[in-house]
Amino acid sequence: MEEDKQASVLERKSQMRQKYRGSMKQAINKTSPEYIRTRSCGSKLTGNSANDTDRAEQLLKRKCRRMRRKIARELFPSNSHKSLEEKNNEEYQIEGYSSKNDKGCMYRLTDDETSKYRFRDVSHFRKAIEVFAIREGFKLCVMENRGHAVSYECSDLRCDWVIKAGRVVNGRTFVVTEFLAKHKCTHLPQQFQHRSKWYPTFDIRDEIEATYGVVCHEAKLLCATKRAKYILGMDHEDGYAILNQFKDEMERINSRNIVLLENNRHEYGEVERFKRMFVCWEQTSYAFKNHCRGLLVVDGWKINNPYNSVMLVAAALDGNNGILPIAFCEVEVEDLDSWVFFLKNINKALRLENSEGLCIMGDEDNGIDYAVEDFLPKTAYRQCCLKIFTEMVKRFSTAPVEHLFWSACRITSATSFNKYMDLIHHQSQECHDWLLQTDWSSWALFTIPKWVKCTCVTLSITDKLRNYLHQYLEMSIASRFVAIARLTAELFERRRMEVWNWYREKVTPTVREVIHDRTIDGQRFVLVEENGTRLKLTDTTSIIFDLNMEAQSCSCGLWQISGIPCAHACKGIQLSMGNVEEYVDNIMFVQNFCSMYAPGMMPLPEKHAWKWGACNKLLPPMIDSLKTVSMKGSNETASCTACQCIENNYNSATNNLQVHMVLEV
């Protein structure tokens, strides 16, 4: 009996082993594509239990995951060790980019081993080839475009570049079947030409399609535009949001820096909208007041952004004729109210008593002349001659007086000015009468105050400064002011190092060149009379020029206005065995230049190094808000509203405690 029981147990165990082996073979066979295809169609196979089905599905999923990893490793080798979170964070990136550490990783089609080029489906292959063509700079030509076979060639008929791919028999994977990587054509030049403004997405889409034969999706272009604006600093909404943080950073590096923000309360809540901002550095204001020429040139620049804002600028010249930016102001519109706000804060930043010792040059647009006359009554105002010339040409286009006008503008003596005006009267009496009505005392050079020591008659200073900053003017407001602050600090450092090459000289290099040219020009003058420090010289036209060496003046007026001896003075100084450089104004001395830039300027740190705090975020100004009407050509209207506007600004400034706290530090 016991032997029969043992035999039955062994027989039962052998049956169980055979049954288990059979089920394993069926499970392995169920992973084949044929079995899966028939199972999805509803056919029933013997031995189909629940456990076997789950095992087969798990094996199939593992196989698919291994295949996806293999394809990912072939296309993007740098992503093979990334975590799942990092891969999920990169879904927003443009097709063809791998990661932040591997920017620009392209689909690697480099050798002739075509068996390694596998793509998960036909759309993946098409995107890969389009990105590759854009990166390499050649235009694609579609030869075959079907669901199971796709082929591309280079659009140049002389080129042999070609790639073909087809779908595998059982699956969606695409495999490259033919690939000739060598080009015989000349690649296209650099992707896109430099533009001065930001183009809309449909223009970029059309250019990409015309250049490379690739149609880009609108969502991809919007994503690329957003990322590019962030990289280039052109995200305007973000720029307005961090203005308070920029103000804190400016005051942190130097408590005497002035950043004034005026905002408008938003009508739907506590959030404030940007109105205008004034920025002035303590080093630039001190340098202008104590070491620069006395002329302050102001101008308004239109900024190319969605809000059509205007930047008001003030700049001056140092002893080496170098341009020094003094202050900037961002406003919504250039009008009388904005100019009053700008000039009022410049006067306070310079700490001038009753605006004395300041000469401002502008173009008389939008009420700047009324702002200076009513708010800064003791300030000398100069008008840009280019503005007068443009208006004169429009009114008297047939009168041949252009060269006579510029000669009259730049002449430094009243006698010569009257002679040129008589010549203009001889050519066109109407033009002569119109010039006399334009308040010629504000644009003729000989009427400029002698303490200014500058011969500028146009806004060339601000024009050159705009050319220097043109690449930053399309950025957001925060990025723009950060760039200007950093460039100003670099300007101070560069000039501070340059001055050490001049320590053996008395005057700056630019002044030495002017003295050299005037000394050569003075060789044609002859001494007529000498009476101590008073000399009389004449030239071939028998015109007598009186020199006073002690008072450093000449009858031509150029010595007093420019601060550098004129040609007559250079000849007289040489005859008296003197040194011409000793008679130059102190502003042009190397020692003054060194004292101006020696303290240096603390640079503004990068944004990632800012001490970010809980600052209130500002909203940008309304795009469709009603702007104040430009006042160009409406001087009568400006004169009627000047007093009221100035009074309102003065009252608002006296009630603003923050202004007094910043300026009185």
PDB file of C-alpha atoms in Angstrom, residues 397-566:
ATOM      1  CA  SER A 397      13.862 124.983 -49.960  1.00  0.00           C
ATOM      2  CA  THR A 398      14.993 127.113 -52.920  1.00  0.00           C
ATOM      3  CA  ALA A 399      17.107 129.617 -50.966  1.00  0.00           C
ATOM      4  CA  PRO A 400      20.878 128.789 -51.255  1.00  0.00           C
ATOM      5  CA  VAL A 401      21.704 129.691 -47.656  1.00  0.00           C
ATOM      6  CA  GLU A 402      22.575 126.320 -46.053  1.00  0.00           C
ATOM      7  CA  HIS A 403      26.346 126.882 -45.867  1.00  0.00           C
ATOM      8  CA  LEU A 404      25.821 130.470 -44.721  1.00  0.00           C
ATOM      9  CA  PHE A 405      23.529 129.312 -41.918  1.00  0.00           C
ATOM     10  CA  TRP A 406      26.047 126.781 -40.534  1.00  0.00           C
ATOM     11  CA  SER A 407      28.826 129.349 -40.747  1.00  0.00           C
ATOM     12  CA  ALA A 408      26.703 131.810 -38.788  1.00  0.00           C
ATOM     13  CA  CYS A 409      25.881 129.106 -36.211  1.00  0.00           C
ATOM     14  CA  ARG A 410      29.500 128.181 -35.496  1.00  0.00           C
ATOM     15  CA  ILE A 411      31.099 131.626 -35.625  1.00  0.00           C
ATOM     16  CA  THR A 412      32.366 132.865 -32.257  1.00  0.00           C
ATOM     17  CA  SER A 413      32.237 136.656 -32.691  1.00  0.00           C
ATOM     18  CA  ALA A 414      29.265 139.009 -33.041  1.00  0.00           C
ATOM     19  CA  THR A 415      30.880 140.940 -35.902  1.00  0.00           C
ATOM     20  CA  SER A 416      31.322 137.858 -38.073  1.00  0.00           C
ATOM     21  CA  PHE A 417      27.800 136.662 -37.208  1.00  0.00           C
ATOM     22  CA  ASN A 418      26.310 139.913 -38.478  1.00  0.00           C
ATOM     23  CA  LYS A 419      28.297 139.598 -41.697  1.00  0.00           C
ATOM     24  CA  TYR A 420      26.921 136.121 -42.380  1.00  0.00           C
ATOM     25  CA  MET A 421      23.377 137.270 -41.577  1.00  0.00           C
ATOM     26  CA  ASP A 422      23.803 140.103 -44.102  1.00  0.00           C
ATOM     27  CA  LEU A 423      24.833 137.537 -46.702  1.00  0.00           C
ATOM     28  CA  ILE A 424      21.712 135.478 -45.901  1.00  0.00           C
ATOM     29  CA  HIS A 425      19.634 138.653 -46.244  1.00  0.00           C
ATOM     30  CA  HIS A 426      21.193 139.239 -49.660  1.00  0.00           C
ATOM     31  CA  GLN A 427      20.221 135.723 -50.795  1.00  0.00           C
ATOM     32  CA  SER A 428      16.738 135.564 -49.226  1.00  0.00           C
ATOM     33  CA  GLN A 429      15.136 138.344 -47.234  1.00  0.00           C
ATOM     34  CA  GLU A 430      12.271 136.092 -46.056  1.00  0.00           C
ATOM     35  CA  CYS A 431      14.714 133.520 -44.690  1.00  0.00           C
ATOM     36  CA  HIS A 432      16.679 136.275 -42.935  1.00  0.00           C
ATOM     37  CA  ASP A 433      13.560 137.662 -41.277  1.00  0.00           C
ATOM     38  CA  TRP A 434      12.438 134.190 -40.196  1.00  0.00           C
ATOM     39  CA  LEU A 435      15.834 133.438 -38.608  1.00  0.00           C
ATOM     40  CA  LEU A 436      15.680 136.662 -36.619  1.00  0.00           C
ATOM     41  CA  GLN A 437      12.269 135.616 -35.271  1.00  0.00           C
ATOM     42  CA  THR A 438      13.599 132.258 -34.012  1.00  0.00           C
ATOM     43  CA  ASP A 439      15.407 133.820 -31.041  1.00  0.00           C
ATOM     44  CA  TRP A 440      18.863 133.584 -32.617  1.00  0.00           C
ATOM     45  CA  SER A 441      20.495 134.343 -29.255  1.00  0.00           C
ATOM     46  CA  SER A 442      19.659 130.783 -28.145  1.00  0.00           C
ATOM     47  CA  TRP A 443      21.386 129.001 -31.045  1.00  0.00           C
ATOM     48  CA  ALA A 444      24.230 131.300 -32.187  1.00  0.00           C
ATOM     49  CA  LEU A 445      27.502 130.017 -30.686  1.00  0.00           C
ATOM     50  CA  PHE A 446      28.926 133.435 -29.838  1.00  0.00           C
ATOM     51  CA  THR A 447      26.082 134.003 -27.335  1.00  0.00           C
ATOM     52  CA  ILE A 448      26.840 130.908 -25.239  1.00  0.00           C
ATOM     53  CA  PRO A 449      28.036 131.656 -21.654  1.00  0.00           C
ATOM     54  CA  LYS A 450      31.819 131.735 -21.438  1.00  0.00           C
ATOM     55  CA  TRP A 451      31.934 129.435 -18.403  1.00  0.00           C
ATOM     56  CA  VAL A 452      30.433 126.537 -20.406  1.00  0.00           C
ATOM     57  CA  LYS A 453      33.725 125.887 -22.298  1.00  0.00           C
ATOM     58  CA  CYS A 454      32.009 123.960 -25.089  1.00  0.00           C
ATOM     59  CA  THR A 455      31.440 124.607 -28.808  1.00  0.00           C
ATOM     60  CA  CYS A 456      28.600 122.109 -29.495  1.00  0.00           C
ATOM     61  CA  VAL A 457      25.672 123.504 -31.494  1.00  0.00           C
ATOM     62  CA  THR A 458      23.709 120.252 -32.092  1.00  0.00           C
ATOM     63  CA  LEU A 459      22.597 117.186 -30.121  1.00  0.00           C
ATOM     64  CA  SER A 460      25.518 115.130 -31.423  1.00  0.00           C
ATOM     65  CA  ILE A 461      26.421 114.059 -27.866  1.00  0.00           C
ATOM     66  CA  THR A 462      23.132 112.212 -27.295  1.00  0.00           C
ATOM     67  CA  ASP A 463      23.154 110.887 -30.869  1.00  0.00           C
ATOM     68  CA  LYS A 464      26.522 109.221 -30.296  1.00  0.00           C
ATOM     69  CA  LEU A 465      25.332 107.896 -26.950  1.00  0.00           C
ATOM     70  CA  ARG A 466      22.292 106.336 -28.629  1.00  0.00           C
ATOM     71  CA  ASN A 467      24.535 104.604 -31.168  1.00  0.00           C
ATOM     72  CA  TYR A 468      26.601 103.279 -28.271  1.00  0.00           C
ATOM     73  CA  LEU A 469      23.516 101.878 -26.504  1.00  0.00           C
ATOM     74  CA  HIS A 470      21.438 100.880 -29.532  1.00  0.00           C
ATOM     75  CA  GLN A 471      21.702  97.111 -28.912  1.00  0.00           C
ATOM     76  CA  TYR A 472      20.156  97.478 -25.440  1.00  0.00           C
ATOM     77  CA  LEU A 473      17.251  99.784 -26.295  1.00  0.00           C
ATOM     78  CA  GLU A 474      14.927  96.958 -27.396  1.00  0.00           C
ATOM     79  CA  MET A 475      15.345  95.036 -24.134  1.00  0.00           C
ATOM     80  CA  SER A 476      12.878  95.151 -21.284  1.00  0.00           C
ATOM     81  CA  ILE A 477      13.082  98.203 -19.034  1.00  0.00           C
ATOM     82  CA  ALA A 478      14.879  96.374 -16.210  1.00  0.00           C
ATOM     83  CA  SER A 479      17.405  94.675 -18.514  1.00  0.00           C
ATOM     84  CA  ARG A 480      18.023  97.964 -20.303  1.00  0.00           C
ATOM     85  CA  PHE A 481      18.773  99.940 -17.152  1.00  0.00           C
ATOM     86  CA  VAL A 482      20.903  97.107 -15.766  1.00  0.00           C
ATOM     87  CA  ALA A 483      22.960  97.116 -18.970  1.00  0.00           C
ATOM     88  CA  ILE A 484      23.318 100.926 -18.905  1.00  0.00           C
ATOM     89  CA  ALA A 485      24.417 100.863 -15.258  1.00  0.00           C
ATOM     90  CA  ARG A 486      27.003  98.167 -15.953  1.00  0.00           C
ATOM     91  CA  LEU A 487      28.311  99.967 -19.065  1.00  0.00           C
ATOM     92  CA  THR A 488      28.651 103.233 -17.137  1.00  0.00           C
ATOM     93  CA  ALA A 489      30.696 101.471 -14.454  1.00  0.00           C
ATOM     94  CA  GLU A 490      32.900  99.914 -17.154  1.00  0.00           C
ATOM     95  CA  LEU A 491      33.314 103.361 -18.708  1.00  0.00           C
ATOM     96  CA  PHE A 492      34.578 104.760 -15.410  1.00  0.00           C
ATOM     97  CA  GLU A 493      37.002 101.867 -14.954  1.00  0.00           C
ATOM     98  CA  ARG A 494      38.345 102.049 -18.514  1.00  0.00           C
ATOM     99  CA  ARG A 495      38.998 105.793 -18.341  1.00  0.00           C
ATOM    100  CA  ARG A 496      40.502 105.446 -14.876  1.00  0.00           C
ATOM    101  CA  MET A 497      43.072 103.036 -16.292  1.00  0.00           C
ATOM    102  CA  GLU A 498      43.708 105.154 -19.407  1.00  0.00           C
ATOM    103  CA  VAL A 499      44.704 108.209 -17.412  1.00  0.00           C
ATOM    104  CA  TRP A 500      47.815 106.435 -16.102  1.00  0.00           C
ATOM    105  CA  ASN A 501      49.261 106.583 -19.616  1.00  0.00           C
ATOM    106  CA  TRP A 502      49.045 110.383 -19.546  1.00  0.00           C
ATOM    107  CA  TYR A 503      50.554 111.106 -16.130  1.00  0.00           C
ATOM    108  CA  ARG A 504      53.550 112.895 -17.719  1.00  0.00           C
ATOM    109  CA  GLU A 505      51.321 115.185 -19.783  1.00  0.00           C
ATOM    110  CA  LYS A 506      49.569 118.342 -18.667  1.00  0.00           C
ATOM    111  CA  VAL A 507      46.495 118.260 -20.909  1.00  0.00           C
ATOM    112  CA  THR A 508      44.444 115.392 -22.314  1.00  0.00           C
ATOM    113  CA  PRO A 509      45.282 113.815 -25.727  1.00  0.00           C
ATOM    114  CA  THR A 510      42.274 115.310 -27.525  1.00  0.00           C
ATOM    115  CA  VAL A 511      43.209 118.816 -26.378  1.00  0.00           C
ATOM    116  CA  ARG A 512      46.827 118.288 -27.480  1.00  0.00           C
ATOM    117  CA  GLU A 513      45.604 117.461 -30.995  1.00  0.00           C
ATOM    118  CA  VAL A 514      43.504 120.642 -31.088  1.00  0.00           C
ATOM    119  CA  ILE A 515      46.480 122.707 -29.916  1.00  0.00           C
ATOM    120  CA  HIS A 516      48.681 121.117 -32.573  1.00  0.00           C
ATOM    121  CA  ASP A 517      46.220 121.995 -35.382  1.00  0.00           C
ATOM    122  CA  ARG A 518      45.726 125.569 -34.153  1.00  0.00           C
ATOM    123  CA  THR A 519      49.476 126.102 -33.787  1.00  0.00           C
ATOM    124  CA  ILE A 520      49.977 125.145 -37.437  1.00  0.00           C
ATOM    125  CA  ASP A 521      47.108 127.424 -38.471  1.00  0.00           C
ATOM    126  CA  GLY A 522      48.611 130.313 -36.462  1.00  0.00           C
ATOM    127  CA  GLN A 523      51.810 130.379 -38.492  1.00  0.00           C
ATOM    128  CA  ARG A 524      50.184 132.712 -41.050  1.00  0.00           C
ATOM    129  CA  PHE A 525      49.592 135.519 -38.513  1.00  0.00           C
ATOM    130  CA  VAL A 526      52.015 138.398 -38.017  1.00  0.00           C
ATOM    131  CA  LEU A 527      52.597 140.458 -34.886  1.00  0.00           C
ATOM    132  CA  VAL A 528      51.599 144.118 -35.360  1.00  0.00           C
ATOM    133  CA  GLU A 529      51.851 145.611 -31.878  1.00  0.00           C
ATOM    134  CA  GLU A 530      52.945 144.409 -28.446  1.00  0.00           C
ATOM    135  CA  ASN A 531      52.070 146.182 -25.204  1.00  0.00           C
ATOM    136  CA  GLY A 532      52.997 143.960 -22.280  1.00  0.00           C
ATOM    137  CA  THR A 533      50.418 141.176 -22.115  1.00  0.00           C
ATOM    138  CA  ARG A 534      48.375 142.757 -24.914  1.00  0.00           C
ATOM    139  CA  LEU A 535      49.165 141.822 -28.510  1.00  0.00           C
ATOM    140  CA  LYS A 536      47.772 142.645 -31.907  1.00  0.00           C
ATOM    141  CA  LEU A 537      48.018 140.200 -34.803  1.00  0.00           C
ATOM    142  CA  THR A 538      46.934 140.382 -38.416  1.00  0.00           C
ATOM    143  CA  ASP A 539      46.605 138.003 -41.353  1.00  0.00           C
ATOM    144  CA  THR A 540      46.575 138.341 -45.131  1.00  0.00           C
ATOM    145  CA  THR A 541      43.125 140.032 -45.084  1.00  0.00           C
ATOM    146  CA  SER A 542      44.436 142.826 -42.802  1.00  0.00           C
ATOM    147  CA  ILE A 543      42.005 141.972 -40.003  1.00  0.00           C
ATOM    148  CA  ILE A 544      43.360 142.931 -36.568  1.00  0.00           C
ATOM    149  CA  PHE A 545      42.945 140.461 -33.672  1.00  0.00           C
ATOM    150  CA  ASP A 546      43.470 141.729 -30.143  1.00  0.00           C
ATOM    151  CA  LEU A 547      44.957 139.346 -27.565  1.00  0.00           C
ATOM    152  CA  ASN A 548      44.942 139.719 -23.796  1.00  0.00           C
ATOM    153  CA  MET A 549      47.283 137.078 -22.406  1.00  0.00           C
ATOM    154  CA  GLU A 550      46.458 137.871 -18.778  1.00  0.00           C
ATOM    155  CA  ALA A 551      42.668 137.664 -19.262  1.00  0.00           C
ATOM    156  CA  GLN A 552      43.053 134.728 -21.716  1.00  0.00           C
ATOM    157  CA  SER A 553      40.816 136.338 -24.315  1.00  0.00           C
ATOM    158  CA  CYS A 554      40.881 137.073 -28.039  1.00  0.00           C
ATOM    159  CA  SER A 555      38.715 139.303 -30.170  1.00  0.00           C
ATOM    160  CA  CYS A 556      37.676 136.255 -32.245  1.00  0.00           C
ATOM    161  CA  GLY A 557      35.965 134.797 -29.127  1.00  0.00           C
ATOM    162  CA  LEU A 558      37.070 131.191 -29.651  1.00  0.00           C
ATOM    163  CA  TRP A 559      39.557 131.171 -26.772  1.00  0.00           C
ATOM    164  CA  GLN A 560      36.964 132.264 -24.229  1.00  0.00           C
ATOM    165  CA  ILE A 561      34.255 129.895 -25.472  1.00  0.00           C
ATOM    166  CA  SER A 562      36.286 126.691 -25.960  1.00  0.00           C
ATOM    167  CA  GLY A 563      38.810 127.123 -23.131  1.00  0.00           C
ATOM    168  CA  ILE A 564      41.655 126.273 -25.562  1.00  0.00           C
ATOM    169  CA  PRO A 565      43.864 128.997 -27.109  1.00  0.00           C
ATOM    170  CA  CYS A 566      42.807 129.892 -30.639  1.00  0.00           C
TER     171      CYS A 566
END
